[in-house]
mmCIF file of C-alpha atoms (C1' of nucleotides) in Angstrom:
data_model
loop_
_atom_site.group_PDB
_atom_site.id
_atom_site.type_symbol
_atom_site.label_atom_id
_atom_site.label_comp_id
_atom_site.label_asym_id
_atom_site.label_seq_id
_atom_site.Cartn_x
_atom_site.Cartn_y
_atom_site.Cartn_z
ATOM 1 C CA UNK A 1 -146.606 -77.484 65.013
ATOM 2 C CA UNK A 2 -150.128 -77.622 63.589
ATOM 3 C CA UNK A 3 -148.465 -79.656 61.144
ATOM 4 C CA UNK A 4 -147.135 -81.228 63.522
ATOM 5 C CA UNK A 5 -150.391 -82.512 65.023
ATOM 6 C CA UNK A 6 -151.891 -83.102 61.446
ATOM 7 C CA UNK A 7 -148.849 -85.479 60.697
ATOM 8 C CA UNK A 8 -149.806 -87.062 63.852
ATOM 9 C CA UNK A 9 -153.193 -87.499 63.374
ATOM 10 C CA UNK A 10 -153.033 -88.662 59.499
ATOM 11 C CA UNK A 11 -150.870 -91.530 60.690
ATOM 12 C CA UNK A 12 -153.110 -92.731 63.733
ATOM 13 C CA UNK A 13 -150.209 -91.443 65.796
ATOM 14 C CA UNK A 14 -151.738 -90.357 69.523
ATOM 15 C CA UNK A 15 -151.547 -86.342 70.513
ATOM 16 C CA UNK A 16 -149.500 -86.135 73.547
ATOM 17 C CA UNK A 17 -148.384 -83.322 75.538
ATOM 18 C CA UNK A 18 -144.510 -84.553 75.373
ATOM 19 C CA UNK A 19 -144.688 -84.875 71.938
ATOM 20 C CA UNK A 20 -146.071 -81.833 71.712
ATOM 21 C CA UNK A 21 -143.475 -80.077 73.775
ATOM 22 C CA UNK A 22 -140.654 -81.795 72.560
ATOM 23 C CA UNK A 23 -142.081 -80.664 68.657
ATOM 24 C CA UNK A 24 -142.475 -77.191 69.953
ATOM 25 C CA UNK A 25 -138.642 -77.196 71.458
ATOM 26 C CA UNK A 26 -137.174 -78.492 68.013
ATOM 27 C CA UNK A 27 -138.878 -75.651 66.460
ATOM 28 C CA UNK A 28 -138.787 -73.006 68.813
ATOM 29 C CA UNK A 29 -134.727 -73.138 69.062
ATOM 30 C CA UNK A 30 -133.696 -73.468 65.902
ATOM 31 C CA UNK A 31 -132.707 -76.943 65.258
ATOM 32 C CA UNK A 32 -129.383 -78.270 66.095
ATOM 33 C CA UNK A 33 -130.270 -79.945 69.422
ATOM 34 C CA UNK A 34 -128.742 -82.904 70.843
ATOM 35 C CA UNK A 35 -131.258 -85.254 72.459
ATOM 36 C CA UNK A 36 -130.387 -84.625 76.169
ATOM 37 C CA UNK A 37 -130.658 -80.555 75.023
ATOM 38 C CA UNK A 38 -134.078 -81.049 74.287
ATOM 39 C CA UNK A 39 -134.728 -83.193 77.060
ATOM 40 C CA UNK A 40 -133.079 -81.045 79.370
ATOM 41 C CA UNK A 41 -135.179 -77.885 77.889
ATOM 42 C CA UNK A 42 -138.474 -79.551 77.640
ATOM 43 C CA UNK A 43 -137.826 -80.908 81.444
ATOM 44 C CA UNK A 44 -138.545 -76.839 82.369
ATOM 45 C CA UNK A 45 -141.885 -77.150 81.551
ATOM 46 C CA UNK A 46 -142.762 -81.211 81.918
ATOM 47 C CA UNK A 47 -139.747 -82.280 84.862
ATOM 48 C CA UNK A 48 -141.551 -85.542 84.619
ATOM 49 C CA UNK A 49 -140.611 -86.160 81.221
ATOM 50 C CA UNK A 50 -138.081 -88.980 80.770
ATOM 51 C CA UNK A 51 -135.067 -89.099 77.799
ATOM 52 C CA UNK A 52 -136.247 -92.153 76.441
ATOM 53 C CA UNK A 53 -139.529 -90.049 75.312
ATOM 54 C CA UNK A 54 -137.309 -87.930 74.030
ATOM 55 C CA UNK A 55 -135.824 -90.400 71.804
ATOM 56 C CA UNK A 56 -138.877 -92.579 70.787
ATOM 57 C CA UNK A 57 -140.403 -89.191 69.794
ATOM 58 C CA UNK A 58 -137.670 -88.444 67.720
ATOM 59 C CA UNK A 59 -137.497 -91.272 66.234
ATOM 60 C CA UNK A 60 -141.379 -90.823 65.685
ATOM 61 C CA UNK A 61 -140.711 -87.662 63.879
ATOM 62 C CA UNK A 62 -138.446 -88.644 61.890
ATOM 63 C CA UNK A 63 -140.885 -91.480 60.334
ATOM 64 C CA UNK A 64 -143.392 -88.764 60.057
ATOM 65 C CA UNK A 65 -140.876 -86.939 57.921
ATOM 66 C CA UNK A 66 -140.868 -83.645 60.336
ATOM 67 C CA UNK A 67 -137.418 -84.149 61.588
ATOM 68 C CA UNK A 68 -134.022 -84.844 60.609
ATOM 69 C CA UNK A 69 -131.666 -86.221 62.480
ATOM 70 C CA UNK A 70 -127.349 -84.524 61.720
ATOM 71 C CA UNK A 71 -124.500 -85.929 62.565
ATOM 72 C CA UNK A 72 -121.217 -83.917 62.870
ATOM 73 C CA UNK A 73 -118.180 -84.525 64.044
ATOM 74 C CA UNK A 74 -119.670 -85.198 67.561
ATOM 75 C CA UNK A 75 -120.352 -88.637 69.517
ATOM 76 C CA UNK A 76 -124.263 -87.839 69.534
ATOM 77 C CA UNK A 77 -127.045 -86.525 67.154
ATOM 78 C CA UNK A 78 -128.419 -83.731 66.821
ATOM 79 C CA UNK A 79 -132.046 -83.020 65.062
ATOM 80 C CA UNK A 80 -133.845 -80.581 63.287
ATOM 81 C CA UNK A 81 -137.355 -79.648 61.947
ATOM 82 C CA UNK A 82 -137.403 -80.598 58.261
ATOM 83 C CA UNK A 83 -139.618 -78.146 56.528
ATOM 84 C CA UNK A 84 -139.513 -77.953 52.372
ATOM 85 C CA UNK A 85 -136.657 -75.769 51.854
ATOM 86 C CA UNK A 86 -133.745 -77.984 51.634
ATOM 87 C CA UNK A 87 -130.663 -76.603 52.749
ATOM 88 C CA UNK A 88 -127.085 -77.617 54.114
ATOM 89 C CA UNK A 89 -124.834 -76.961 56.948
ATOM 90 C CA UNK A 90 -121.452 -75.169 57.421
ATOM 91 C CA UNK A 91 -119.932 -76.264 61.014
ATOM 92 C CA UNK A 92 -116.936 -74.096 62.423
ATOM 93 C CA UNK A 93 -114.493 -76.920 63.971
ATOM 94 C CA UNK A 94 -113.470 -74.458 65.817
ATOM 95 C CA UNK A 95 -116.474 -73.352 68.183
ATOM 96 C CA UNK A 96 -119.206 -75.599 66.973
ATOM 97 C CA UNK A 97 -121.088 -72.873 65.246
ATOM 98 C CA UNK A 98 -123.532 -74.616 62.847
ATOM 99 C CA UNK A 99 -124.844 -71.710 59.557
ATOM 100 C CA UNK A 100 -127.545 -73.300 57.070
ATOM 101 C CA UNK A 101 -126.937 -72.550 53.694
ATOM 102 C CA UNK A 102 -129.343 -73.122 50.410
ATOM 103 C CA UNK A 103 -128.075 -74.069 47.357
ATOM 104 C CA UNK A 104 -129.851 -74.586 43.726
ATOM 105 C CA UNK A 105 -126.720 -75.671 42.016
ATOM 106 C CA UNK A 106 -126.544 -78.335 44.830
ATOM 107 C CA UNK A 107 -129.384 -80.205 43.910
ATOM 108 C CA UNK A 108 -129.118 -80.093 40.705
ATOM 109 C CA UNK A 109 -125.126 -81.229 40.241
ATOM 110 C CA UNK A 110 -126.595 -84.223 42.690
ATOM 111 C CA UNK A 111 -129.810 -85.296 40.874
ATOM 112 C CA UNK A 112 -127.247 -85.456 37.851
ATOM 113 C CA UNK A 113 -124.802 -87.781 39.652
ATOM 114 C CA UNK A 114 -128.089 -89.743 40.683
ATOM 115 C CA UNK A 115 -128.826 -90.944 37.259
ATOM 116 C CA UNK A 116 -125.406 -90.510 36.598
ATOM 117 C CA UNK A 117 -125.000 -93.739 38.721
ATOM 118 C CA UNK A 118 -128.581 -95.049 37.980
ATOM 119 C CA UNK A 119 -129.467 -94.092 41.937
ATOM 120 C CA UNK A 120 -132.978 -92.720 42.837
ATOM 121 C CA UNK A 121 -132.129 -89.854 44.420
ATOM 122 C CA UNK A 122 -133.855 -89.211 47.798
ATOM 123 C CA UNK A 123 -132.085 -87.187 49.924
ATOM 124 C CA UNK A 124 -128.180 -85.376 50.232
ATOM 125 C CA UNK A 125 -126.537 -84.291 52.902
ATOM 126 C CA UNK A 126 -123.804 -81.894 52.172
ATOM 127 C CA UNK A 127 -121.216 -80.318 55.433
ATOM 128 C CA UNK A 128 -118.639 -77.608 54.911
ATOM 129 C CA UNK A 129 -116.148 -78.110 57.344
ATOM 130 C CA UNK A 130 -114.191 -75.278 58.399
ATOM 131 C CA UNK A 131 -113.430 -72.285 60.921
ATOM 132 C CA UNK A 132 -115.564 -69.142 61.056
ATOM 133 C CA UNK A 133 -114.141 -65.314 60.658
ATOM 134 C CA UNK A 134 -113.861 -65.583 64.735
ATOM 135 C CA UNK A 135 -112.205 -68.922 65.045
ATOM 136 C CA UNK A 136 -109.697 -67.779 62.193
ATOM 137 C CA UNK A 137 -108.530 -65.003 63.958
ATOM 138 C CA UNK A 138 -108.115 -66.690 67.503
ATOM 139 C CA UNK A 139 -106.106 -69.595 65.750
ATOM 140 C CA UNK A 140 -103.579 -66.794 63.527
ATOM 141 C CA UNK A 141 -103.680 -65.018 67.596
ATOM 142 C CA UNK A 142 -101.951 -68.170 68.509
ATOM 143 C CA UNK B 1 -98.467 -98.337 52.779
ATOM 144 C CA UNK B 2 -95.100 -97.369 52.409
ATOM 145 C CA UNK B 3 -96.572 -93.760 52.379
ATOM 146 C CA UNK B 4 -98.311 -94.847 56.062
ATOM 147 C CA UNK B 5 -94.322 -96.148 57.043
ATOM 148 C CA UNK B 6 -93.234 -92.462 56.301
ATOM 149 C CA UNK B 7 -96.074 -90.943 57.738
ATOM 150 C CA UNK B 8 -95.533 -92.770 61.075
ATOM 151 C CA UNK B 9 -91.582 -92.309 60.946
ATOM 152 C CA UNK B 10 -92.133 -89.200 60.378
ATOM 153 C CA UNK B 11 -93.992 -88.129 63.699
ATOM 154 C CA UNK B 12 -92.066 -90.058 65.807
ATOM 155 C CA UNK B 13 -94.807 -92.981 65.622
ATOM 156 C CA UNK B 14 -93.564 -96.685 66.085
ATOM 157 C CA UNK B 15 -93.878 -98.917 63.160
ATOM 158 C CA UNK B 16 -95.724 -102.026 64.541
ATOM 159 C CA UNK B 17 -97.147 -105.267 62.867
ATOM 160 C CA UNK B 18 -100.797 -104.469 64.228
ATOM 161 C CA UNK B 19 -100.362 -100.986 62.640
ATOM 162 C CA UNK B 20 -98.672 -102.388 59.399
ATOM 163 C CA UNK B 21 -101.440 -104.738 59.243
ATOM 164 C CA UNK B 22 -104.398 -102.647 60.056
ATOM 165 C CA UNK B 23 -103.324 -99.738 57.436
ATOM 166 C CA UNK B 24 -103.276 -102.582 54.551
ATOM 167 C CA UNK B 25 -106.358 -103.974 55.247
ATOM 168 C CA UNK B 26 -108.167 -100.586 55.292
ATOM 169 C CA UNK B 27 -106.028 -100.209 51.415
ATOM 170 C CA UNK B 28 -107.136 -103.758 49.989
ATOM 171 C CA UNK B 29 -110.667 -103.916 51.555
ATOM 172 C CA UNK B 30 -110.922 -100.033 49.507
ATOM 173 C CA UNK B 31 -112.595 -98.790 52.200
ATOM 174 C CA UNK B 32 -115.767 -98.258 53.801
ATOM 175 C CA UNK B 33 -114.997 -100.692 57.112
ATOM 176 C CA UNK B 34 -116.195 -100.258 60.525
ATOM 177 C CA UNK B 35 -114.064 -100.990 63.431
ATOM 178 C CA UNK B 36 -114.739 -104.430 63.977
ATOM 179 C CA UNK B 37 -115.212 -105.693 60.639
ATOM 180 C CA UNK B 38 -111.441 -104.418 60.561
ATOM 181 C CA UNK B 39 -110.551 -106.258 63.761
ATOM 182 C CA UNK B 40 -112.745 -109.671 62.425
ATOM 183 C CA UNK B 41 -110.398 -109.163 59.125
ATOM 184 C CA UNK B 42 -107.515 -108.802 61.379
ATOM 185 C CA UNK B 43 -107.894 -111.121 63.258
ATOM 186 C CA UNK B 44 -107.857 -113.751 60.993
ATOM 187 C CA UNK B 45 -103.805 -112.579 60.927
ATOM 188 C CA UNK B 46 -103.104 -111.731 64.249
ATOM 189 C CA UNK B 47 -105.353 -113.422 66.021
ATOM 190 C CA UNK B 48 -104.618 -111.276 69.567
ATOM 191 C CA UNK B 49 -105.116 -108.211 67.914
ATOM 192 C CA UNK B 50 -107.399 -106.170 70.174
ATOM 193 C CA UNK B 51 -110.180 -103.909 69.102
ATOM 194 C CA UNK B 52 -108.953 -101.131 71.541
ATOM 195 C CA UNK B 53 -105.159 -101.660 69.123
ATOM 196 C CA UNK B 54 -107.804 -100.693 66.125
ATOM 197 C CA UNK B 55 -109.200 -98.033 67.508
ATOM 198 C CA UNK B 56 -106.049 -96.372 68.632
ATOM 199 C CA UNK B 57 -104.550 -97.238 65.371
ATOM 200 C CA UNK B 58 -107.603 -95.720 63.729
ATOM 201 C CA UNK B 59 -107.448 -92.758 65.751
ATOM 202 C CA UNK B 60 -103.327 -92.472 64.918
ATOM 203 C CA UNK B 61 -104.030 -92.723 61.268
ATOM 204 C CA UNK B 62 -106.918 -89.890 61.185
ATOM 205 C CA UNK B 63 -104.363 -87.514 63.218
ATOM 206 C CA UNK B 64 -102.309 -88.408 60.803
ATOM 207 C CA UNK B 65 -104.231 -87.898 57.465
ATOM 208 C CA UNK B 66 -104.074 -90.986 56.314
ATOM 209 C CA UNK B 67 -107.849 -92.034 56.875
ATOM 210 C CA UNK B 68 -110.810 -90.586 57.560
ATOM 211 C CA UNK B 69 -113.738 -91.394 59.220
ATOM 212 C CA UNK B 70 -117.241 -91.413 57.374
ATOM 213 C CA UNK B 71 -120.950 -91.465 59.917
ATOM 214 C CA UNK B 72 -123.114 -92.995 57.256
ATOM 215 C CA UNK B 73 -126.953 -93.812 58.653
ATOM 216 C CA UNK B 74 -125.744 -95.994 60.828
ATOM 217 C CA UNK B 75 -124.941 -96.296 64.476
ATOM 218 C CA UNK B 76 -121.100 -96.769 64.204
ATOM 219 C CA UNK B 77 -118.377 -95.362 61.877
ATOM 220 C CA UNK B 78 -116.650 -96.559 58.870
ATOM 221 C CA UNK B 79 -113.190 -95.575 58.026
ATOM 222 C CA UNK B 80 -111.608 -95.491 54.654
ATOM 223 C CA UNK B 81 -107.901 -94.393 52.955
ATOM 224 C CA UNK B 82 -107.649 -90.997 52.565
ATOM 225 C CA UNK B 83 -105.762 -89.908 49.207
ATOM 226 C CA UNK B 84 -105.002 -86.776 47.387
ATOM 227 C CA UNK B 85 -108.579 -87.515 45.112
ATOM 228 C CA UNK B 86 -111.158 -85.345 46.856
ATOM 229 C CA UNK B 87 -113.928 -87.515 46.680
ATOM 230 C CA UNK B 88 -117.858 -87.862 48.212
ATOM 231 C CA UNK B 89 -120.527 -90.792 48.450
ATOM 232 C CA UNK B 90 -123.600 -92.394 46.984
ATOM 233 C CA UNK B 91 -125.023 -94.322 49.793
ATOM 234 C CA UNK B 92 -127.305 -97.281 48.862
ATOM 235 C CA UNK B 93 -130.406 -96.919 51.390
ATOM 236 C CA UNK B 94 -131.534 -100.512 50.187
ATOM 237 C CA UNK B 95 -128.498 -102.557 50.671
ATOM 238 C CA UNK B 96 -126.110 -100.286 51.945
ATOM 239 C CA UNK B 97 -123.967 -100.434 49.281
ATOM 240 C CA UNK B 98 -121.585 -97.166 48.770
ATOM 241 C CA UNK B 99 -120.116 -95.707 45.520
ATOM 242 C CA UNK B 100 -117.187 -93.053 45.556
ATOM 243 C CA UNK B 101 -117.973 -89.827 43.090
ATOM 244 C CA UNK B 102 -115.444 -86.932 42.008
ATOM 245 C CA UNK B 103 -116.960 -83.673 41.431
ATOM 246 C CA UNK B 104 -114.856 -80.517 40.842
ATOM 247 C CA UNK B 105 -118.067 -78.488 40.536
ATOM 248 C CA UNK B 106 -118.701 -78.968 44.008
ATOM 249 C CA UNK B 107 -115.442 -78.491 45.198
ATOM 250 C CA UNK B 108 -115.623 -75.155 43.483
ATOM 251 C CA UNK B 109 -119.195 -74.550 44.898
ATOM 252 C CA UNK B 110 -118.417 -75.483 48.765
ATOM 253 C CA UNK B 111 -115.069 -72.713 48.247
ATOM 254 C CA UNK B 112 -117.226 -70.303 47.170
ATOM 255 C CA UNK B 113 -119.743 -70.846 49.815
ATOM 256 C CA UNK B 114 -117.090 -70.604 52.349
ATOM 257 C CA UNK B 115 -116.162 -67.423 51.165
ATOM 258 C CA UNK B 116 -119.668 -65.990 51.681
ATOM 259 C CA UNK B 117 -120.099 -66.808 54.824
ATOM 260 C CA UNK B 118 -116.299 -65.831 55.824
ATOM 261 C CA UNK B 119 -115.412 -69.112 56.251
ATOM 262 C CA UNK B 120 -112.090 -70.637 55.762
ATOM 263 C CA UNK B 121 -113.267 -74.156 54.289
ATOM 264 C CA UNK B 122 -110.833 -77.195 55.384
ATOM 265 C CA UNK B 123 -112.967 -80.108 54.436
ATOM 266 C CA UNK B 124 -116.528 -80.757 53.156
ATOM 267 C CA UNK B 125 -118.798 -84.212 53.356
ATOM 268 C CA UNK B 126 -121.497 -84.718 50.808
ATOM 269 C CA UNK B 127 -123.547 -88.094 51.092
ATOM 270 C CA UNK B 128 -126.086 -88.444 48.373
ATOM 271 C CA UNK B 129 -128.976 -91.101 49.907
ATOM 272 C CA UNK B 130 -131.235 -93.284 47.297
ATOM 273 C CA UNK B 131 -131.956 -96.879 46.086
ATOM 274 C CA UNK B 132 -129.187 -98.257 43.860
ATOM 275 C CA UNK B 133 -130.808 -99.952 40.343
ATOM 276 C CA UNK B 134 -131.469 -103.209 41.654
ATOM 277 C CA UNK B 135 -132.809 -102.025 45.346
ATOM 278 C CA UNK B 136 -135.153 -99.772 42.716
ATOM 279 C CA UNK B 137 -136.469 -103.029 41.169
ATOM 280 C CA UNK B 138 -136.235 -105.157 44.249
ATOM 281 C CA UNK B 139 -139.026 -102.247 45.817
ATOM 282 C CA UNK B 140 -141.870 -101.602 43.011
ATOM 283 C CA UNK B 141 -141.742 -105.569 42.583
ATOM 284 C CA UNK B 142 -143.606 -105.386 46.461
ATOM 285 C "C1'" DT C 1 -82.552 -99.339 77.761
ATOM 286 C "C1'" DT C 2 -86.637 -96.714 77.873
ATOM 287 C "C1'" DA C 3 -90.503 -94.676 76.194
ATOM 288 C "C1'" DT C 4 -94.207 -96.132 73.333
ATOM 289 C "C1'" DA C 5 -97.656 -99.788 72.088
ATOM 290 C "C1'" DT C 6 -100.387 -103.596 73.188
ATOM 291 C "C1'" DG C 7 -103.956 -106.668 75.371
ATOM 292 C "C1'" DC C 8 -107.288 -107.194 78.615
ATOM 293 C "C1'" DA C 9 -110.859 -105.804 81.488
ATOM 294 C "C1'" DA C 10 -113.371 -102.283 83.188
ATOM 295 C "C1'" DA C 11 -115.451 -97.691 82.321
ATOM 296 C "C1'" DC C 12 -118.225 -94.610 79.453
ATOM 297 C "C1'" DA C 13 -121.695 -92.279 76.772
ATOM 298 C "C1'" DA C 14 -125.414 -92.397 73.702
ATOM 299 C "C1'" DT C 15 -129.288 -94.876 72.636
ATOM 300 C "C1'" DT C 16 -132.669 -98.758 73.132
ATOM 301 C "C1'" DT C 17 -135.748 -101.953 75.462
ATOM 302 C "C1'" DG C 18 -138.941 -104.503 78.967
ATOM 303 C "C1'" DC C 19 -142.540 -103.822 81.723
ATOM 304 C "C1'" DA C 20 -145.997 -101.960 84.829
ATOM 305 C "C1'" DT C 21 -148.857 -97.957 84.683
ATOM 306 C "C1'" DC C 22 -151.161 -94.035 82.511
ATOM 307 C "C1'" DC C 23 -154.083 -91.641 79.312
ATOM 308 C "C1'" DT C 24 -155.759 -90.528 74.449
ATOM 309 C "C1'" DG C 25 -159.182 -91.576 71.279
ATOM 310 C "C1'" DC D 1 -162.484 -99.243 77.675
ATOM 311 C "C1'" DA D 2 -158.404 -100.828 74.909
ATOM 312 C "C1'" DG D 3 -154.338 -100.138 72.862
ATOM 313 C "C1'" DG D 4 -150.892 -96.939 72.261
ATOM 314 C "C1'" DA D 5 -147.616 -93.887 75.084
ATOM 315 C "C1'" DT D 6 -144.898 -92.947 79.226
ATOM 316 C "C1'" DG D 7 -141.472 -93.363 83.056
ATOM 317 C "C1'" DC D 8 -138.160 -95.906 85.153
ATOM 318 C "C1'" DA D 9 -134.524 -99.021 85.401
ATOM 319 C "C1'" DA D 10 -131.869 -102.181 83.213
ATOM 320 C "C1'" DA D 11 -129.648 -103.687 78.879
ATOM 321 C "C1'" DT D 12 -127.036 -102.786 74.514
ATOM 322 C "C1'" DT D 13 -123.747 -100.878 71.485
ATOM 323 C "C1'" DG D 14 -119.858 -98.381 69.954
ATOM 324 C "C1'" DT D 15 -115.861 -96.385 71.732
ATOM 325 C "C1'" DT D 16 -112.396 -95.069 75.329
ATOM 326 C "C1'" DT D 17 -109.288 -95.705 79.274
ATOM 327 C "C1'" DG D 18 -106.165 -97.676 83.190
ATOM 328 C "C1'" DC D 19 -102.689 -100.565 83.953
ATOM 329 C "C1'" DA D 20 -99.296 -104.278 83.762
ATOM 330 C "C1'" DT D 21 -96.578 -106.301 80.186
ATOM 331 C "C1'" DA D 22 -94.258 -106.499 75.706
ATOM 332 C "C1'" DT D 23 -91.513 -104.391 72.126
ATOM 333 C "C1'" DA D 24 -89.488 -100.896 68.615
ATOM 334 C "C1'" DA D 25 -85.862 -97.761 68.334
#
DNA sequence: TTATATGCAAACAATTTGCATCCTG
DNA sequence: CAGGATGCAAATTGTTTGCATATAA
């Protein structure tokens, strides 16, 4: 969040209390949230605050480089706070579960195929799509 | 095509012209369309096609395994023939442009991942994002 | 013949935008 | 104080649905 306000800051962005909030929410739950989840969350603390704040800070944040923005299988996105450590996702189809995984190999096999192709690499996004030990055992139940 | 005949017999499905039509323009096009780039394509065919036809036709064919549907950046869906060949993309950030890539290392990888995390792995999306050569040229040259 | 598909228009859901007002720098 | 940021309502966009009609089996 400091880094948050420092991003801001460097790029002549304003320091407002909804983007400060809505920052704080990202980070606070984890990631993963759907832009009417964070609005509804942040709306405990700032009921004033409208969804199209929501999304124009997003979309702020995602300039800036602090945010990503994921989507699954859904109709909507989701975001989360981009730090360094890259990592991945592994979404259960059957409950929505969402597990972050690193991986070295990953990057590596990818930069490969980059130049490979003659692409600058700048970014991957890999999914693993599949059910979780839970979900497995309620769909053999069946 | 004939495979998408079978598929359709199979289930009980009707074999219709719009259908017929739709699955071999998703073939020759090789993939990669949105919705109404395949109705505009359509169209020029069967010019009453409707877009809802596509998008049940669309949704038919992805219950059915034939196609699948790919979220690139973008704010709509693309939907491209879905073979025995495994394969991922290299997304053009510049122009947009998409290249298909094999890579039984990360097939290998993703199972293995799965496993760690007791999941059973049915699927797995991996997008690699950069400049193609020329968008690489067409950017230091600002 | 009869259930399934289609076309059309209307409904939806997620996201974006215009504009008057507010507030940070 | 001025220009960027917000809230609200209205507009857009991609996709889905209801229903009368058309058509494959």
């Amino acid at each position: 969040m400091i880094n948050g306000r420092q991003a801001l800051r460097f790029r002549g962005k304003r320091i407002t209390s909804q983007r400060e909030l809505i920052l704080r929410i990202i980070q606070e739950q984890g990631g993963h949230l759907g832009a009417d989840e964070i609005h509804r969350l942040a709306r405990r603390e700032c009921p004033r605050l409208s969804l199209s704040t929501v999304y124009r800070t997003l979309g702020l944040l995602k300039e800036l480089g602090l945010v990503r923005e994921l989507r699954f299988e859904e109709g909507y996105s989701r975001y989360e706070m981009l730090g360094p450590d890259k990592h991945h996702h592994l979404v259960c189809l059957g409950c929505g579960k969402v597990i972050e995984f690193q991986c070295a190999h990953c990057a590596r096999i990818h930069r490969d195929l980059g130049d490979h192709h003659g692409f600058q690499i700048t970014g991957s996004r890999v999914e693993l799509l599949g059910y979780c030990a839970e979900c497995q055992k309620r769909r053999e139940g069946r």
